[in-house]
Structure formats: C-alpha cells, structure tokens
XYZ file of C-alpha atoms in Angstrom:
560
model
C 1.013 -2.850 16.898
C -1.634 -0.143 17.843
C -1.014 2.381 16.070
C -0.599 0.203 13.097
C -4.205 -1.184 13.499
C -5.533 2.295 14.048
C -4.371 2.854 17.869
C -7.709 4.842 19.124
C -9.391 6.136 16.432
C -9.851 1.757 15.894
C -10.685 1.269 19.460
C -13.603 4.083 19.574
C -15.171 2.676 16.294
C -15.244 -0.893 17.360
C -16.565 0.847 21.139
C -19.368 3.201 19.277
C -20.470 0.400 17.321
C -20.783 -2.222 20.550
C -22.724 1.253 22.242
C -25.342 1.435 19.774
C -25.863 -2.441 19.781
C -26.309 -2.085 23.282
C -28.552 0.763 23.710
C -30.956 -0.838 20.758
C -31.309 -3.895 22.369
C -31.476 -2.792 25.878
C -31.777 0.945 25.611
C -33.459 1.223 29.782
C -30.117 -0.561 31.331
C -27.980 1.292 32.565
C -25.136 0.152 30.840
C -26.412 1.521 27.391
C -27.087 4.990 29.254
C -23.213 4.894 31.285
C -21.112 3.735 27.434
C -23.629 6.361 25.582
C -21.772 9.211 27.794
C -18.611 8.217 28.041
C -18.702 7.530 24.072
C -19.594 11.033 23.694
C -16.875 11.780 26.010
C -13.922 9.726 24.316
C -14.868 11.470 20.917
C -14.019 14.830 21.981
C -11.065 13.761 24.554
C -9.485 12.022 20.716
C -10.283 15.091 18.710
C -8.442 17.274 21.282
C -5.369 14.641 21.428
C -5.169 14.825 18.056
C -5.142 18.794 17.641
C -2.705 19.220 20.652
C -0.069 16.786 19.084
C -0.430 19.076 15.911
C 0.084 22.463 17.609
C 3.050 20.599 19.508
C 4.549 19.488 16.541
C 4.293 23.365 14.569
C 1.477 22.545 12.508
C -1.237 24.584 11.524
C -4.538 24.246 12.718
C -6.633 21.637 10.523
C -10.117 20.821 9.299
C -11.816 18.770 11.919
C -15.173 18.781 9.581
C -15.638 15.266 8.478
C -13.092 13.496 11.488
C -14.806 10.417 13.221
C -18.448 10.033 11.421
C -18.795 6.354 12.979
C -18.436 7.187 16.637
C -20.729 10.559 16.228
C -23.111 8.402 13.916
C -23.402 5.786 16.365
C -23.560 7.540 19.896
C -26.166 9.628 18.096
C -28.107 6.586 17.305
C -27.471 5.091 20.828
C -28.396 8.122 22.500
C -31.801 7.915 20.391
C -32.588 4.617 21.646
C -32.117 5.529 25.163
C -33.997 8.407 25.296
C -37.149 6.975 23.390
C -37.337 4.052 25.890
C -38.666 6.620 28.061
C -39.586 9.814 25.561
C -41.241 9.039 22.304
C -42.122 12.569 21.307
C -41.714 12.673 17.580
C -39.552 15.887 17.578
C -36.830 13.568 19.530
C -36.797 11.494 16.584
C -37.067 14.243 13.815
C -33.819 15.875 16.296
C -31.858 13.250 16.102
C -32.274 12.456 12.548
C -31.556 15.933 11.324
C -28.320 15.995 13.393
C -27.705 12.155 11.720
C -28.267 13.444 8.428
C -25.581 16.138 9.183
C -23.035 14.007 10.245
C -23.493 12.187 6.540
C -23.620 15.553 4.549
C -20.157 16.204 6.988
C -18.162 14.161 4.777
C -19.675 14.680 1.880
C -19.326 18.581 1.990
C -15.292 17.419 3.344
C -13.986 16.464 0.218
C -14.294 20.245 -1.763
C -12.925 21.776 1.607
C -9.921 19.266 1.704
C -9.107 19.309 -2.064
C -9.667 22.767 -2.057
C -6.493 24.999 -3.645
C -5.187 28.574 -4.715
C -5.351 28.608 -8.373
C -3.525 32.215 -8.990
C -2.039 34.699 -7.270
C -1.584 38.715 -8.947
C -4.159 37.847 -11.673
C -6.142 40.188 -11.495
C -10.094 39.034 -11.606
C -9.361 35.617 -10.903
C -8.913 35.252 -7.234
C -10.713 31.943 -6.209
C -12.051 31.872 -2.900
C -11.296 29.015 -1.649
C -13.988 27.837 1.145
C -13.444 28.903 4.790
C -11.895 25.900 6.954
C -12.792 27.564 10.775
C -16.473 27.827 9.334
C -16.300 24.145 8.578
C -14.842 23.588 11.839
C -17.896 25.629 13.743
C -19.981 22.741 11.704
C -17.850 20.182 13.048
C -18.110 21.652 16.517
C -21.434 22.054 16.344
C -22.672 18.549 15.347
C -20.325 17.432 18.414
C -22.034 19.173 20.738
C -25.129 18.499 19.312
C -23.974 14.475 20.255
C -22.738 15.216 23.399
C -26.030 17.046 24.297
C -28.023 14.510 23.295
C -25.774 12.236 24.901
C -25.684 13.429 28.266
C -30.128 14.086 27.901
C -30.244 10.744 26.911
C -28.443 9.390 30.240
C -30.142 11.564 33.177
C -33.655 11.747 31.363
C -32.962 15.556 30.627
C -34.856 18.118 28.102
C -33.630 17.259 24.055
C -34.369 20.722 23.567
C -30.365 22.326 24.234
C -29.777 19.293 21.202
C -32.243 21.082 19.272
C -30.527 24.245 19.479
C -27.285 22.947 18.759
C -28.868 21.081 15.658
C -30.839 23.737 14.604
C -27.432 26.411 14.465
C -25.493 23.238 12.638
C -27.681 24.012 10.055
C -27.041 27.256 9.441
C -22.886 26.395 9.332
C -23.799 23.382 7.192
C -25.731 25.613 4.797
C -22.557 28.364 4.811
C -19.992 25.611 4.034
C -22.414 24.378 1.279
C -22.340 27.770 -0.295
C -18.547 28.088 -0.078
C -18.185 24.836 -1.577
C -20.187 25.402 -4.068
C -19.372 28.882 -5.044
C -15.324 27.334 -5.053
C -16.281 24.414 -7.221
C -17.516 27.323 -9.941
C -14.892 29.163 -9.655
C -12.522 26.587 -9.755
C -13.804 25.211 -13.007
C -14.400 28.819 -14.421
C -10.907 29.222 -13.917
C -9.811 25.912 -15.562
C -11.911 26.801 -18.800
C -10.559 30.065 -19.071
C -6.517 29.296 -18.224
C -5.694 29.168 -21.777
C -7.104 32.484 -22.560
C -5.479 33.778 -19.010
C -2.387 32.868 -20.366
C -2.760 34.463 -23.635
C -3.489 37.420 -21.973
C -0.392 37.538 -20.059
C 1.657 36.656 -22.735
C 4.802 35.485 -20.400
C 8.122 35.258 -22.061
C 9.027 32.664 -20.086
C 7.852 30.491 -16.371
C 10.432 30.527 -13.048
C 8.732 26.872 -11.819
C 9.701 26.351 -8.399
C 8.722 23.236 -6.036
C 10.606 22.636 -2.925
C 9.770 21.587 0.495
C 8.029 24.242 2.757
C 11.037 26.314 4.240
C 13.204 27.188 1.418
C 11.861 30.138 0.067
C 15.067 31.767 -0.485
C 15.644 29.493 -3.510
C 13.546 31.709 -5.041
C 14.014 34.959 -3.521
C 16.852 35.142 -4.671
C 16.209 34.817 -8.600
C 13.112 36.652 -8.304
C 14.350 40.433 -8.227
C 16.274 39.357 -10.914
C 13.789 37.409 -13.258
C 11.805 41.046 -12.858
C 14.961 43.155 -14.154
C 14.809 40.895 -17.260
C 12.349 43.502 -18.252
C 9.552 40.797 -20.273
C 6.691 39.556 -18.935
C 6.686 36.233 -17.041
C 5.009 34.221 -14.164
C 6.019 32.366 -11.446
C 4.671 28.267 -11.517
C 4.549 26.912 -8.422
C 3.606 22.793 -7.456
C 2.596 22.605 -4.212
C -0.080 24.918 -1.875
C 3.102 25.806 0.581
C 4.501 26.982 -2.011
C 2.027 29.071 -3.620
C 1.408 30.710 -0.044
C 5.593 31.214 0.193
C 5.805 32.971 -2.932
C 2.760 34.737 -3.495
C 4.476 37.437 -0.704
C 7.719 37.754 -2.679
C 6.571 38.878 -6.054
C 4.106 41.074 -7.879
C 4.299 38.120 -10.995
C 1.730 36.232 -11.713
C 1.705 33.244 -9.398
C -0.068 30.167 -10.694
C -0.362 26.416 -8.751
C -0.462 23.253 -11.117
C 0.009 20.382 -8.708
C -0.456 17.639 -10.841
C 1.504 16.189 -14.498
C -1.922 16.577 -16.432
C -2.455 20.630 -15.018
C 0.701 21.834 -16.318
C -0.539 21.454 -20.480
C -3.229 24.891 -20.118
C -0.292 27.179 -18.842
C 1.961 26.265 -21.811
C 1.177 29.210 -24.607
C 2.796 30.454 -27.485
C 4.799 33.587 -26.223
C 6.342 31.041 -23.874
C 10.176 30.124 -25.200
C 12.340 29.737 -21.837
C 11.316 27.976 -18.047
C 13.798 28.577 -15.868
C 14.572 26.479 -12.416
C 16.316 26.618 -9.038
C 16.575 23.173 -7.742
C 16.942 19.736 -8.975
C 13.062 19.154 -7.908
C 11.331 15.905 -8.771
C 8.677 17.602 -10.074
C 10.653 19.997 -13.045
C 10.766 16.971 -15.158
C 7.345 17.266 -15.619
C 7.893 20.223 -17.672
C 11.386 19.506 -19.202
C 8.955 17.187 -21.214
C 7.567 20.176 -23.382
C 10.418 20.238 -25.641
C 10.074 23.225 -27.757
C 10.747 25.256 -24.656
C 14.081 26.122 -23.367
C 14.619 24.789 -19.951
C 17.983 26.224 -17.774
C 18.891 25.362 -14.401
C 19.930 28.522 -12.333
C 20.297 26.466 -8.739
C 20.795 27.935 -5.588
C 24.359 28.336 -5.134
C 27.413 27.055 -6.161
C 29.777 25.021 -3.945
C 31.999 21.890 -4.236
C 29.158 19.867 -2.783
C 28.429 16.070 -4.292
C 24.869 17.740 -4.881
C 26.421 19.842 -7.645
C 27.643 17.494 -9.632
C 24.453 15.544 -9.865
C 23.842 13.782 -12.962
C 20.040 15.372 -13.303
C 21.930 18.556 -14.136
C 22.503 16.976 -17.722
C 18.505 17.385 -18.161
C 18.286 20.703 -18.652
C 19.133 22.417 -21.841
C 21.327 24.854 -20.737
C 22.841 25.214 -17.441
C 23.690 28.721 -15.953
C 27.187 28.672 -13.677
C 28.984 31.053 -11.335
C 32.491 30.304 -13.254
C 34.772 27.528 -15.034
C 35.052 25.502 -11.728
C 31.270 24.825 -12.159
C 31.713 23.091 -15.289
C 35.052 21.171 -14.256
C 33.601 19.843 -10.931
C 31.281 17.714 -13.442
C 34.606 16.137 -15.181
C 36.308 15.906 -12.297
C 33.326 13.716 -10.689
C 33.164 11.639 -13.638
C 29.754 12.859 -14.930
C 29.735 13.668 -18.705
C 28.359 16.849 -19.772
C 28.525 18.863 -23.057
C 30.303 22.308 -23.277
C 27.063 23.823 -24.864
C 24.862 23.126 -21.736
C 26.458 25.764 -19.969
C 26.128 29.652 -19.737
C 28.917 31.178 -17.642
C 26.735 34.048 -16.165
C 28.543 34.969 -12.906
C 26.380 35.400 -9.591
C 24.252 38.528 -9.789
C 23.229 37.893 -6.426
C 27.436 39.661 -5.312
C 26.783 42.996 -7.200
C 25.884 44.746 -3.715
C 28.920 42.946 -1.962
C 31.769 45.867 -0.499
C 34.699 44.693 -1.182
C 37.782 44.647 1.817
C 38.540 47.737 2.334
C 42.152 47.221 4.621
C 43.687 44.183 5.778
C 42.030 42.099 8.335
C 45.476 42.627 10.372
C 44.933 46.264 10.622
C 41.173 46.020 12.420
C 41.315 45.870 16.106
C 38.198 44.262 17.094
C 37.237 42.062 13.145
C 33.696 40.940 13.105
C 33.640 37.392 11.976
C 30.612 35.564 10.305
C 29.996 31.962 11.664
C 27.560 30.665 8.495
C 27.379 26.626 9.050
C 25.876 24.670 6.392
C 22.860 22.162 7.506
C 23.319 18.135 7.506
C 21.751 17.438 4.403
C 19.298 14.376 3.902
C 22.041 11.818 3.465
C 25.099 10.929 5.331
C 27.512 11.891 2.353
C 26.349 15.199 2.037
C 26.355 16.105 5.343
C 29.014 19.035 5.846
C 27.691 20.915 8.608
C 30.337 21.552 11.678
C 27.874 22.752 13.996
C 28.460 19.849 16.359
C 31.759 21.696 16.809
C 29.832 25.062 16.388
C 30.054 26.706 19.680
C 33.956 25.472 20.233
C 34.049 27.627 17.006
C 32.800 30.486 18.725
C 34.258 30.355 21.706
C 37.411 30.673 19.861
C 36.269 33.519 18.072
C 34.747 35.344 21.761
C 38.148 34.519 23.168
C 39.984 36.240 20.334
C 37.966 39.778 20.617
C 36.040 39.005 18.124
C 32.231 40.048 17.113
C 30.390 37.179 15.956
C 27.029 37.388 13.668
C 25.766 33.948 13.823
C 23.281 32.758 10.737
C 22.888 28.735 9.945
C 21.606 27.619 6.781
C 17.138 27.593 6.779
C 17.736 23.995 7.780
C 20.217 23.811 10.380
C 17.295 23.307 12.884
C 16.125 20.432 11.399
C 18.494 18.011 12.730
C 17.931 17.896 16.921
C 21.768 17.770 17.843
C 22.358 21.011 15.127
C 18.699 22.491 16.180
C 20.506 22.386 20.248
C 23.723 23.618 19.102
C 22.439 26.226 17.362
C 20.452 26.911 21.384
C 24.073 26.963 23.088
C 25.792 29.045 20.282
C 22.911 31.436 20.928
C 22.751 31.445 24.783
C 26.773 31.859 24.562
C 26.702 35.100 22.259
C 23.592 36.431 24.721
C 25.785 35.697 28.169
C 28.811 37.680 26.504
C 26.821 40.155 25.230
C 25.736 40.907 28.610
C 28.749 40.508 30.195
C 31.002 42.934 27.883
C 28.290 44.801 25.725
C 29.719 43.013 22.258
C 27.050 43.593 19.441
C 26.766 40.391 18.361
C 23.927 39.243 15.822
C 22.170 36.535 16.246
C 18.435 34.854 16.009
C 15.850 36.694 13.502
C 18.176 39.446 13.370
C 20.896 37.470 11.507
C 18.766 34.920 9.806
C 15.668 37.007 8.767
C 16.112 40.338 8.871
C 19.691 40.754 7.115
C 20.383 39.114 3.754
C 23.350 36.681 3.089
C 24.920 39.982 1.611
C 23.987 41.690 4.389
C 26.030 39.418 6.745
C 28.964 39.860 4.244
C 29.010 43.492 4.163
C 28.702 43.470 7.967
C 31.723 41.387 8.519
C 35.582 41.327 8.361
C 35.627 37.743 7.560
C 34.096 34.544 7.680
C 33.732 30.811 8.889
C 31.545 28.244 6.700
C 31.340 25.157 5.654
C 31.577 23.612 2.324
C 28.645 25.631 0.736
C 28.074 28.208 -2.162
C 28.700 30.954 0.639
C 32.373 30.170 0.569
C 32.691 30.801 -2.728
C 30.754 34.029 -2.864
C 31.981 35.152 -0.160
C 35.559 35.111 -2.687
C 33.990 38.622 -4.036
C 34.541 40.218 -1.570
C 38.246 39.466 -1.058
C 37.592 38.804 2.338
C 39.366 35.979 4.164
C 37.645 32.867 5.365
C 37.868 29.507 6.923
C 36.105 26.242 5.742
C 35.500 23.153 7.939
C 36.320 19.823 7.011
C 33.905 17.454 8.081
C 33.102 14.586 5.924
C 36.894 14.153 4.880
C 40.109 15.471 6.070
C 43.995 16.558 5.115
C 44.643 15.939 1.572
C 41.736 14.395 0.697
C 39.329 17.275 1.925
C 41.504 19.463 -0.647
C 41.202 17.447 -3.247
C 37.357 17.117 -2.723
C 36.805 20.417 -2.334
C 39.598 22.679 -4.315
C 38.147 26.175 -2.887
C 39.698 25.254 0.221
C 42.800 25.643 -1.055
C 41.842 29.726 -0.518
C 40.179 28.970 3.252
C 41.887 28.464 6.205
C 40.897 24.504 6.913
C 39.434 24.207 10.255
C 39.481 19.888 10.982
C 35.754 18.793 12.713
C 36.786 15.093 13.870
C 34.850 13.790 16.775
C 33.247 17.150 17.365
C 36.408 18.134 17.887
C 37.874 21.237 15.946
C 41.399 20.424 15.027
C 43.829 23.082 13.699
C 41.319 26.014 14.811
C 43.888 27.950 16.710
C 46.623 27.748 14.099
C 43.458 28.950 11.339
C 41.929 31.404 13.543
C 45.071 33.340 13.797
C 46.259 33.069 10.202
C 43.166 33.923 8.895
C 42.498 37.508 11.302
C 46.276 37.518 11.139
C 49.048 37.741 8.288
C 46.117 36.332 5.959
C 48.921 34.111 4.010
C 45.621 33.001 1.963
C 44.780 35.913 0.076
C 46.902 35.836 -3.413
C 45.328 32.609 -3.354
C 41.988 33.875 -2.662
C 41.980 36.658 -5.250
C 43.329 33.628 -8.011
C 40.710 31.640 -7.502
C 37.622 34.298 -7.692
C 37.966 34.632 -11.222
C 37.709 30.900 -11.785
C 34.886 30.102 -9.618
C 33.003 33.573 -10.139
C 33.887 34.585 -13.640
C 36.142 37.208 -14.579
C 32.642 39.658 -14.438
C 33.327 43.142 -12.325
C 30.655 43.514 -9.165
C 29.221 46.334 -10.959
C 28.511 44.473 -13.918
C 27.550 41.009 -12.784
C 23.957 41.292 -12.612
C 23.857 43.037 -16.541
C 25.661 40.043 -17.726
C 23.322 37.556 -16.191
C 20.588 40.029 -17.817
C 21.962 40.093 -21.229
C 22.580 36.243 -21.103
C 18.990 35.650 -20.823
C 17.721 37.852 -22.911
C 19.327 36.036 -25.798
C 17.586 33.245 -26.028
C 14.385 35.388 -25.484
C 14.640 37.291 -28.575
C-alpha cells in the first residue's frame, strides 16, 4: 500500500510541506527549528537509499539533478522563516532566494540531461556531446548542501554565510550544465537537419537494425564481421541508448540511434535496397513498413526451439537459413510459409570450426563442453538443464574428463540457474585444485573464447536444445542434448536433431539415462553415421571452407 502511494518520497512531501507551514506561522518555536533539521536530514538519508538500492541491484549511477524539488523547496523556505525571526539581514533573504531559484531552474535544466541521447557513432564530424550527468549531479549536490546548511544555521542561530558559499559555487555548476544543455540541444538539432544529407554521404547499401535487451550483444557480433566482408558500404541502426553504447565497440560502421517510429524516415536514402535483422524484435516492424526495401531475417542461431518457428518470421521478405530443416520445422509446426522467403545460406559463423580429427574412443583424457541453454521468458521455451547442471558435471569429473563450462549470456538471469551456475563453478575450482585439471570456466569460457573457440577446444559436447547443437554437427564431433520440457518419444519428435545426440532425461532435476549417454557418447560413439547424415540437412551441403563465400555471394545478389 506504501509504495503504491509513493512509500517515502510521499511521506517527505506531505512532511516538508507541514515544515514550512510550521516555521511561517511560528518560525521562533522550537518545533519549526527541530522538523526544519531533520527535514534536511530525511532528504539526503532518501537520496542515499535510493542510490544504494541502485548500485545493489547493478545499475549505473544516475542523475540525481532534479530528484525531490518539494522537500528542498520547502525546507529552504522553512529554514528562511526561522532564521529571519531572529536575522533580517537582506543578504539572508537574497541567499535563500538564489538557492530557491536554483532548485526551480533544477528541473527545468533536467529534462535536456534526461532526454539526452547518442545520435551517431564512426561519423566522422558529427559526434554530439551529450551533456555531462556527474556535473549535473555536483549541481544537485550542491543545492543540497546549500539546504542542509541553511538548515542546520537556521536551527542553532549560526552564520548563513557557509550557505552562501555553497549557493554561490551552485551557480557556477548551474551555469556549466546550462551550457552543456544548450550546446547539446544545437547539436542535436544540427544533426537532425543535416541526417538526410549524412546519409547521402554515406551512401549505405543496406542497414543491420538491431534492438534487443541490454546483454545480448552477441546477436550482433556475430553478423557484424560478416556484414563488413560484404565489401559495400553500410551502417549499423540501432533503437535503444544500451544498444548504441553495446555496439558502437564492435564495429568501425557507422552507428546511428533512432529510438522512436517517426526518427527512422531521415535515415532511409536512395542507395539503400536491403535491411537486414537478427532477432524477431518488436521494434523491426517499424521498418519492415518501408516497402521498397528488402528486409531478411538472419537470427541468431538455428535450433528446434518453438521460438524458430514463430509466425513473425513470415514478415520478412526473405529469410536466410542454416539448411532444409529450417524451412521444414515451419511445416512441421503448422505455420505456412512460402518457398521463396527463404535463402539457404549455411552458417558462416562454422568456417573456423576443426573438424574431429580421431575418434573420441581413442583420446585418453576428452575435454567435454557443458554449454546449457538459459530458461527463456516463458515456461514452454524453457530448455535449460542447469538445475541438473552440476550432476552433469560431476559425471563428466568422475569420468576423467576436462570440462570448459560456458552458459548461454542469460543463464544468470534466473536465481536457481544464476546459483547453479555458482556450484558448477566452485566444483570445477575444488577439482582443479585437487588434481591440477585445466578446466575453463568464468570470463575465461564465456568472454574471452568464442562459441568456436569452445568447439575447437573440445572433444565433444553437452547442450541443450539450442542452435549450438546443431553447429556443433560441423564439426563431426559427438554430443549429448538434454531433454527437459518433454521426454522419450515425444522429445524426438519435437526436436529431430536429437536423433544425432546422445539424450540425457532432466526430470525432477534429476538426470536420467546420463550414465548410459555419457559412455556411448566418449565411447563407441554409435551416433555418428547419424550425426554426419544429418549435417547436410540442417547445415547445407556448403564445405567449411566455403560457407562464409556462399553467405557472401547470397547477399550480394540482391545488392546489385
């Protein structure tokens, strides 16, 4: 009930605004001199609350300039009325207005800082400084202490003058913020006036827009190297600020941030014939509506996952696919598609994966990739086996086995995957110690080796139902899936790449079968005719070395 009527923030205004009443009627009790201090005190014990809970939670630090006018505006006011029932020098007054009239311009000069964004990144001459937020946070800082100095004067009859000073250097920082804003503002609409011409200039042959949740920047890292071998010029449209930031750092292309439906119409120029995507975003339809352009769907992997079958695949004009089982899975789902909206391009992502070099049987001690998928945002896509994760790996430890251990990006975002992916961690540490095994875990895994790096570095692999299954078919490697959100008969009917893997049953955190899989799979390998039938159909018949020209020349054509 509090926090849905405000929970402090309602409490100090309705308090500030009894304090003032108070000190103007009575401003010599003590009462009005006892609530003006502890006023001043609340406001900066709520402003620290607040920024504590947002460092706890991972946030970055956030503009404070502007944050609870009311309570400064009326301790300031309270304060004044205490301190000229016994002080009516007029530079008091002329003090305390200044600092009121700060407080005011505050949240006026908030809303440029706030609304402030990137417009272009690699654009050489059009950088737009965007205003400074820890100088608008000294202003903030500074009109607070200029309260709570005036504030605590007010109560034990003290000097106005360290107020004064605080006012006078909130000034200054009110004055620098002012500048900033409006130097931005300029800038801003110089930049919006010129974008047409900009984008003349550039003359792209075609837009990568990208919008996905902060976090997922290897939906585009992944297509970017390759966009850039497609040898014509092009930029990179981005929709939100996290991502500008996120992809700015991957890519020398022009980078340009159109958050809005109505900012997308200035980028659109004649060289332009092709946008490509990598998700299913929201926020692509707003392009898909220019409909002289040539819109194709990449995605970000290719697995038997509900997600891939999605019926806002049939949006895009053409859709580019790994193999034939990309196009069937739409069939087999019941979702009608159109032969023509698909380009059979292969995954030019697998041209630098090495290939098996002797059977698993024959290496002594195999390394084994544990690769779990996250839980998704909805029950019926969640496919992630980490709740049986370290079972998984025990197995593997107990088998002689070195383990490189990399979850999806989001496998931390559930709490019971974010703590198994702590145990799985603090068990390959312990047995690291304890028999000098090079595992690979943390940053090493996740960050600092590539998904193809992981491949190369291992004998074989476990996942879940994800597109790294079927890449990892390239390199004729053998691997084990986990069923988790169906089982026997059913899971292989749902998921038909299993029918290469080595099924590993997750039912009540329990994995069933993983004995029996685990020593097939670093065993005999019975799976592997299987598993070298299948990589045509769900990878294209394309060899390694050519993969990435094919995706190349496929693009190109409907460039020219």
């Amino acid at each position: 009930m509090g926090r849905a009527l405000g929970g402090l923030a309602t409490v100090l205004n309705l308090l500030s605004v009894l304090t003032a009443a108070i000190a103007i009627c009575y401003p010599s009790s003590v009462t009005a001199r006892v609530l003006v201090l502890v006023l001043a005190v609340l406001i900066i014990g709520h402003v620290a609350l607040e920024e504590v809970q947002s460092r706890r939670s991972g946030e970055a630090p956030g503009l404070l300039m502007g944050k609870v006018p009311l309570p400064r505006a009326a301790t300031t006011l309270a304060a004044l009325a205490v301190t000229v029932a016994h002080d009516r020098s007029w530079w008091v007054v002329a003090v305390t207005a200044a600092l009121l009239g700060l407080i005011v311009v505050e949240g006026a000069v908030r809303r440029p800082v706030v609304n402030a964004t990137p417009q272009a990144a690699n654009v050489p001459g059009w950088d737009v400084v965007l205003p400074s937020t820890p100088v608008a946070n000294t202003y903030f800082a500074l009109t607070t202490a200029a309260v709570s100095l005036l504030s605590v004067s007010a109560t034990f009859h003290l000097t106005q003058v360290p107020a004064a000073v605080a006012t006078a250097a909130t000034l200054v920082a009110a004055a620098l913020v002012g500048k900033q804003s409006a130097s931005y503002l300029m800038a801003r609409n110089r930049f919006e006036r010129e974008l047409p011409k900009i984008m003349r200039e550039i003359a792209p042959a075609f837009a990568f827009h990208w919008q996905a949740p902060a976090g997922t920047a290897y939906q585009a890292t992944m297509w970017l190297p390759y966009l850039d071998r497609i040898g014509t010029p092009y930029f990179v449209l981005v929709r939100t600020i996290a991502n500008f930031h996120e992809v700015s750092k991957m890519t020398s292309a022009p980078v340009i941030l159109r958050v809005g439906l109505e900012d997308l119409d200035p980028v659109i120029c004649p060289s332009m014939k092709v946008v490509f995507y990598a998700n299913t975003a929201v926020r692509n339809s707003h392009m898909i509506r220019f409909t002289h352009l040539t819109h194709i769907q990449l995605n970000h992997g290719d697995s038997d996952k509900i997600a891939s079958v999605s019926p806002t695949f049939r949006q895009y004009d053409r859709n580019f696919v790994a193999g034939q089982a990309a196009i069937d899975r739409f069939a087999k789902h019941g979702v009608a598609t159109l032969p023509e909206q698909f380009e059979i391009v292969g995954r030019p992502q697998l041209e630098h994966v090495h290939q098996a070099a002797q059977p698993i049987a024959e290496i002594s001690k195999p390394t084994v990739l544990y690769s779990p998928t996250w839980s998704g945002f909805y029950e019926d896509s969640d496919y992630s086996s980490l709740s049986a994760g370290k079972q998984i790996v025990q197995a593997l430890l107990a088998r002689d086995c070195t383990v490189v251990f990399r979850p999806h990006p989001y496998g931390r975002r559930h709490r019971g995957n974010a703590r198994a992916c702590d145990e799985i961690i603090a068990l390959l540490e312990q047995h690291a110690r304890d028999t000098g095994t090079a595992h690979v875990f943390g940053p090493a895994a996740e960050t600092e080796m590539s998904v193809v790096d992981c491949f190369n570095a291992s004998d074989a692999m476990i996942s879940d139902v994800s597109s790294l299954a079927s890449d990892f078919l390239i390199s004729a490697k053998p691997f084990a899936m986990t069923a988790v959100s169906a089982h026997g008969d059913v899971f292989l009917e749902g998921f038909p790449l299993a029918r290469a893997a080595y099924v590993i049953d997750i039912v009540k955190k329990v994995a069933g079968g993983l004995d029996e899989a685990l020593d097939d799979m670093l065993g005999p390998d019975s799976h592997a005719s299987t598993r070298n039938g299948l990589r045509t159909y769900y990878l294209s018949d394309t060899p390694p070395e050519r993969i990435t020209e094919r995706f190349l020349e496929v693009s190109r054509s409907y460039l020219a």
